[in-house]
XYZ file of C-alpha atoms in Angstrom:
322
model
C -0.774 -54.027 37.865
C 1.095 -55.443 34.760
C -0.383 -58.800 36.197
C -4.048 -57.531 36.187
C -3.832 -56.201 32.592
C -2.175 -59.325 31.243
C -5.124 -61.687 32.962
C -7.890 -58.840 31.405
C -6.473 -59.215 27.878
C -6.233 -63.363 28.282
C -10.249 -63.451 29.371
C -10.698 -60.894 26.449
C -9.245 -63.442 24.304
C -10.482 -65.982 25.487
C -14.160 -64.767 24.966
C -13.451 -63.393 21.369
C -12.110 -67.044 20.652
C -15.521 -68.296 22.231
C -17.708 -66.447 20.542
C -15.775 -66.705 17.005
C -15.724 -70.567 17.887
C -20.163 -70.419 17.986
C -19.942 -68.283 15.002
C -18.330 -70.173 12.950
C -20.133 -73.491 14.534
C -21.242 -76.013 12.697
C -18.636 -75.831 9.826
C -18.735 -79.519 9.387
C -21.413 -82.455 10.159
C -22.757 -82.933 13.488
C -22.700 -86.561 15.268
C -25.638 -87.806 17.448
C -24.411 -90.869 19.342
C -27.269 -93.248 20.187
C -26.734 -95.899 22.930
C -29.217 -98.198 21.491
C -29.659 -100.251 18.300
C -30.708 -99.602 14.965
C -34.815 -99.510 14.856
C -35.664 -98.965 18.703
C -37.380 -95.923 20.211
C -34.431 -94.108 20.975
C -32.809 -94.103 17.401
C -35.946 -93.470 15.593
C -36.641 -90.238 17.879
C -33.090 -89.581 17.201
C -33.764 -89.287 13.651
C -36.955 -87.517 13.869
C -36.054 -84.903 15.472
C -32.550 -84.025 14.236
C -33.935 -84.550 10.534
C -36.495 -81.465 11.027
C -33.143 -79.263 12.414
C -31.655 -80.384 9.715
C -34.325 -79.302 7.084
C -34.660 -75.816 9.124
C -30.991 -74.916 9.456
C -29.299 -76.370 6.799
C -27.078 -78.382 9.181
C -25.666 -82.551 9.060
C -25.852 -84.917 11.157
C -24.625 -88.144 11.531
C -26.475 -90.767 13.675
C -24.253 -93.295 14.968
C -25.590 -96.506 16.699
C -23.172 -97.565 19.688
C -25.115 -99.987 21.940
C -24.033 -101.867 25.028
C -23.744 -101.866 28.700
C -27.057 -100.402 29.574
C -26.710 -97.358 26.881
C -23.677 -96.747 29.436
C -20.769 -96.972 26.015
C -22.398 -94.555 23.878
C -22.965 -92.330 26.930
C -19.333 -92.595 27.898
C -18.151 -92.064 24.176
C -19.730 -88.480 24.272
C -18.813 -87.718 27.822
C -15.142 -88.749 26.531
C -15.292 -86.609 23.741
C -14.019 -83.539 22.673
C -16.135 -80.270 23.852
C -16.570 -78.936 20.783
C -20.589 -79.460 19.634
C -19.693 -81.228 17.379
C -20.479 -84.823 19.203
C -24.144 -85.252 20.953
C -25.420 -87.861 22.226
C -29.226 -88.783 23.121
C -29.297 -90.267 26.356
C -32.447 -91.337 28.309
C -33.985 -92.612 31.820
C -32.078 -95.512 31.938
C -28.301 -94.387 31.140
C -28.505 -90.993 32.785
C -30.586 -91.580 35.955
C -30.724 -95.664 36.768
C -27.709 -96.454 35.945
C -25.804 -94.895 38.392
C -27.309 -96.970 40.695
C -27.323 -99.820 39.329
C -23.647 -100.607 37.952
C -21.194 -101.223 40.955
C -19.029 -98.579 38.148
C -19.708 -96.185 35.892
C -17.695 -95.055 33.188
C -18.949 -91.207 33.805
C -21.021 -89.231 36.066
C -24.360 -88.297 34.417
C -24.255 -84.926 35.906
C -20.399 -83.411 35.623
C -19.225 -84.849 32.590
C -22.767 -84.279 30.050
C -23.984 -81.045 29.936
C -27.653 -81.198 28.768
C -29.250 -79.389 26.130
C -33.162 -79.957 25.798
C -35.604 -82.712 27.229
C -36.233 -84.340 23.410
C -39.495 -86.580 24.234
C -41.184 -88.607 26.905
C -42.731 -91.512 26.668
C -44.727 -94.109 28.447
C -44.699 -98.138 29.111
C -46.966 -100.309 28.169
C -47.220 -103.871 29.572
C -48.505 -106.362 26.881
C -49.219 -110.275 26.733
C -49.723 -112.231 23.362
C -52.475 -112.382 21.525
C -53.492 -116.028 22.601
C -53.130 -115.337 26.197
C -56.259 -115.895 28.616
C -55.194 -111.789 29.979
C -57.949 -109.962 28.495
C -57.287 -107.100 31.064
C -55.016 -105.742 33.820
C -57.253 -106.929 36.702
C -56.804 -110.768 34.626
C -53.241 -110.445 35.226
C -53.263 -109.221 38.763
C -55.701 -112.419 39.847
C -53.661 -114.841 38.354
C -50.169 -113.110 40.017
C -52.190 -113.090 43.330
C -53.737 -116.562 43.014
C -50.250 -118.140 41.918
C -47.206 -116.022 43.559
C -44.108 -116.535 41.673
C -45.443 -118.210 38.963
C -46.674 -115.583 36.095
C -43.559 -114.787 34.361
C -42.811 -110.533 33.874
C -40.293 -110.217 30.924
C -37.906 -107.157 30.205
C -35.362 -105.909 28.441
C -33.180 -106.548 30.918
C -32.177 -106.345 34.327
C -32.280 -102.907 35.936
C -33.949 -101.367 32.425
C -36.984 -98.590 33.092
C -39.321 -101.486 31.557
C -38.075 -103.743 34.542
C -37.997 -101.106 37.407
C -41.571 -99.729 35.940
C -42.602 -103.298 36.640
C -41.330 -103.813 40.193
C -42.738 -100.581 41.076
C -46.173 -102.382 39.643
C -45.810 -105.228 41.276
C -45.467 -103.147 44.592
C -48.567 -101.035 44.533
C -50.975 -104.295 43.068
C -49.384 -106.601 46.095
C -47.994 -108.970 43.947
C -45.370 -110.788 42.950
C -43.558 -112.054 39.874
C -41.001 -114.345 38.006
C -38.449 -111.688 36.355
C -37.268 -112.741 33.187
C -34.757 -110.388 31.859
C -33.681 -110.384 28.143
C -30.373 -108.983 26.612
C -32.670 -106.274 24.550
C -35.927 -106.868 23.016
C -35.405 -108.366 19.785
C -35.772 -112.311 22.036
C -38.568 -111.145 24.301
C -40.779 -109.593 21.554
C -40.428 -113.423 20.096
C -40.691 -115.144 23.038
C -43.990 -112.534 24.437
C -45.998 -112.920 20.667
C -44.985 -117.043 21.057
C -47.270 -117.431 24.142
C -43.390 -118.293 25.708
C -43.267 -115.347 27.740
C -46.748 -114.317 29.872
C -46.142 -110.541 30.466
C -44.436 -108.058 28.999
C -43.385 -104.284 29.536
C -41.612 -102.121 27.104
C -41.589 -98.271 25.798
C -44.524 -97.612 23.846
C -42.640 -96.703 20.531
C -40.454 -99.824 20.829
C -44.367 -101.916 20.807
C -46.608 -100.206 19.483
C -45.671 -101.714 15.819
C -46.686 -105.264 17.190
C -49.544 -104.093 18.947
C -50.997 -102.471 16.136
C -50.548 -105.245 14.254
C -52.363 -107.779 16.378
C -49.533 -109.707 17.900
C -50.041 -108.125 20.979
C -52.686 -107.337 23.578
C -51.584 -103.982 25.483
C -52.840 -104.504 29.372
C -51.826 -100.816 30.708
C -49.796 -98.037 29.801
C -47.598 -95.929 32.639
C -48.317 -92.717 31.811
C -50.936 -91.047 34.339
C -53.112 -90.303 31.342
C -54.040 -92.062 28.116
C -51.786 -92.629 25.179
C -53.469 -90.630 22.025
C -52.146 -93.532 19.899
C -53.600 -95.836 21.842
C -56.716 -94.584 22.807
C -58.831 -97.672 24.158
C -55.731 -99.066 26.277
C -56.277 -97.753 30.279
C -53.814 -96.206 31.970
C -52.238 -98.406 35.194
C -53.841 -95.187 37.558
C -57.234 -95.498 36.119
C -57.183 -99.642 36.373
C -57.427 -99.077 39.946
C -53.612 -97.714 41.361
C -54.013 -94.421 42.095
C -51.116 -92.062 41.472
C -49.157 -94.893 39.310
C -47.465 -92.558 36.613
C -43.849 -93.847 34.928
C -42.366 -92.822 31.873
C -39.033 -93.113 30.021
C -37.524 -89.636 29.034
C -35.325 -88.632 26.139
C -32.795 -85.714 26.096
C -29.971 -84.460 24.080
C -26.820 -83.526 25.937
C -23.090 -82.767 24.817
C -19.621 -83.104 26.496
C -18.835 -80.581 29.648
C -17.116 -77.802 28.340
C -19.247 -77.446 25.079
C -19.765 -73.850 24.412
C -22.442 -72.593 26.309
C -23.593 -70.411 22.716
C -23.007 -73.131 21.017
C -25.436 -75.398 23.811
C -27.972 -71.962 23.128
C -28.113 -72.842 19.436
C -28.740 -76.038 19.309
C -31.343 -76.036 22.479
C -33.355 -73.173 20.393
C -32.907 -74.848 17.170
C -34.836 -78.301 18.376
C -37.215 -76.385 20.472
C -38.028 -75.315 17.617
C -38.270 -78.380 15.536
C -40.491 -80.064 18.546
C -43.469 -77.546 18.155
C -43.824 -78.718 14.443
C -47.092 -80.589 14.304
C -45.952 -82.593 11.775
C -42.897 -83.692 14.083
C -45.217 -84.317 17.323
C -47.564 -86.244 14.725
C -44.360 -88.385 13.919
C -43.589 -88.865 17.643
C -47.077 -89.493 18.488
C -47.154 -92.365 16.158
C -44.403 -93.849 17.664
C -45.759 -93.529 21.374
C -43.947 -90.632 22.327
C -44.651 -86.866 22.954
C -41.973 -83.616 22.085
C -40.913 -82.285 25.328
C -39.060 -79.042 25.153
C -37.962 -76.720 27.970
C -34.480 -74.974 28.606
C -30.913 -76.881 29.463
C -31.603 -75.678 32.703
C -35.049 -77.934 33.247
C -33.321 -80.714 31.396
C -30.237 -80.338 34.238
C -32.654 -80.471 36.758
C -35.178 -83.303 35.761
C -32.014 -85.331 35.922
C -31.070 -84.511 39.070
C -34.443 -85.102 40.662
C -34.754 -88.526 38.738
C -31.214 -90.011 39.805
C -32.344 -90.299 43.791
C -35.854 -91.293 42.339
C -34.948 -94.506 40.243
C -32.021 -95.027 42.983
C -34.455 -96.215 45.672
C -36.269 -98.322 43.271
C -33.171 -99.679 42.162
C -32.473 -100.713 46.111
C -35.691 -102.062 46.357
C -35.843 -104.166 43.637
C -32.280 -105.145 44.574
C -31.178 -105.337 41.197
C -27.517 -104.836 40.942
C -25.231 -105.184 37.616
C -21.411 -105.295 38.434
């Protein structure tokens, strides 16, 4: 009996601690890890979107930049860190549902040690040549794959990226076959791609779209089952003639297990509401990508679906990473 009433007045405690803890949350800045470089697609949505929370709520936050390994060490810096909503991090497709299957280790498990927030953003590939190449069109690309197997070169990011995987799943439904060339990031491939080096190319939309707009490169396809508004004359890969072909990367903001789950509430209302701002989806949109939105729960479970998903194409493509 004395038992009972001493456990009672713990959990009692414990949930007044809890829910002085989210009341009292944020009393100091807020850090968004991003797994990527300065400049890319992932740090400027980053920035986007926690700028308009900021403006609405009064809040901080502090971007910090902590590439390497696939996104996999500023993933495992928020997984490591302390539950207290305090550090976020804004994984995507690649370093919460590839990369399990494609590092022999990983650091964390994308599905006990995060605990997600809200879907951010999506956003689709596009596969580009230079501007001097001969490839006016998809269906240019495909003939000279099929007439020459092996021999067209198919840059990416890197081995085992979405951009790569997007492409072997490509290569798959058009019959063809191509000389990988993966790059350590794009900075090298974006030179080597405008420099008539490199024939092919496939990247995020926001991370291209700058060069493509500019005239250095000629966008082939994008991913995404329907158009990109930003890039309204460029086909889709389903409408060039594959049927069903729809691929996009996917953004989301998650926290350490253990955060608060009031605290998790805040936050996931907070940037749902930022991402209905027009002038926020305008911002996206010019970088290639469209707000997403939806509940932790949907987040939780777009992950789980996509892990199996990208697995197999990970086996297939036998891309491995020790």
């Amino acid at each position: 009996m004395q038992f009972t009433r001493r456990l009672a007045l713990a959990l009692a405690a414990s949930t007044l601690c809890s829910a002085a803890l989210a009341q009292a949350w944020p009393s100091k800045p807020i850090r968004i890890l991003v797994p990527f470089p300065p400049g890319g697609g992932t740090d400027v949505i980053a920035r986007e979107t926690s700028q308009r929370v900021a403006a609405a709520t009064g809040w901080t936050f502090i971007i910090d930049n902590k590439p390497g390994a696939g996104g996999n060490l500023g993933v495992d810096a928020a997984a490591k860190s302390p539950a207290d909503g305090y550090t976020l991090v804004l994984g995507q497709t690649s370093n919460l549902a590839i990369n399990p299957s494609l590092y022999a280790k990983m650091p964390y498990d994308s599905q006990k040690d995060l605990v997600p927030i809200v879907l951010v953003a999506n956003a689709p590939l596009v596969m580009v040549t230079g501007a001097s190449s001969p490839y006016r069109t998809l269906a240019d690309a495909v003939k000279a794959a099929k007439a020459k197997p092996g021999h067209v070169n198919f840059a990416s990011p890197g081995n085992g990226t979405v951009a790569h995987l997007t492409s072997e799943l490509f290569q798959k439904a058009a019959g063809i076959q191509t000389q990988h060339v993966p790059y350590k990031g794009a900075a090298q491939a974006l030179t080597d791609v405008i420099s008539g080096q490199v024939e092919l190319y496939m990247s995020s939309v926001p991370t291209l779209i700058g060069q493509i707009k500019q005239g250095k490169l000629r966008a082939l396809a994008v991913t995404s089952a329907s158009r990109v508004d930003d890039l309204p004359n460029v086909p889709t890969i389903n409408e060039s003639g594959y049927k069903g072909f729809d691929a996009v990367t996917w953004f989301g903001l998650l926290a350490p297990a253990g955060t608060p789950k009031d605290v998790v509430a805040r936050l996931n209302a907070e940037f749902n509401k930022a991402l209905k701002q027009p002038e926020l989806a305008k911002r996206l949109s010019d970088e290639g990508a469209d707000p997403a939105g939806g509940t932790p729960e949907q987040f939780a479970a777009l992950i789980k679906e996509e892990i199996p998903r990208w697995g197999k194409v990970v086996k297939d493509s036998g891309a491995k990473i020790d």
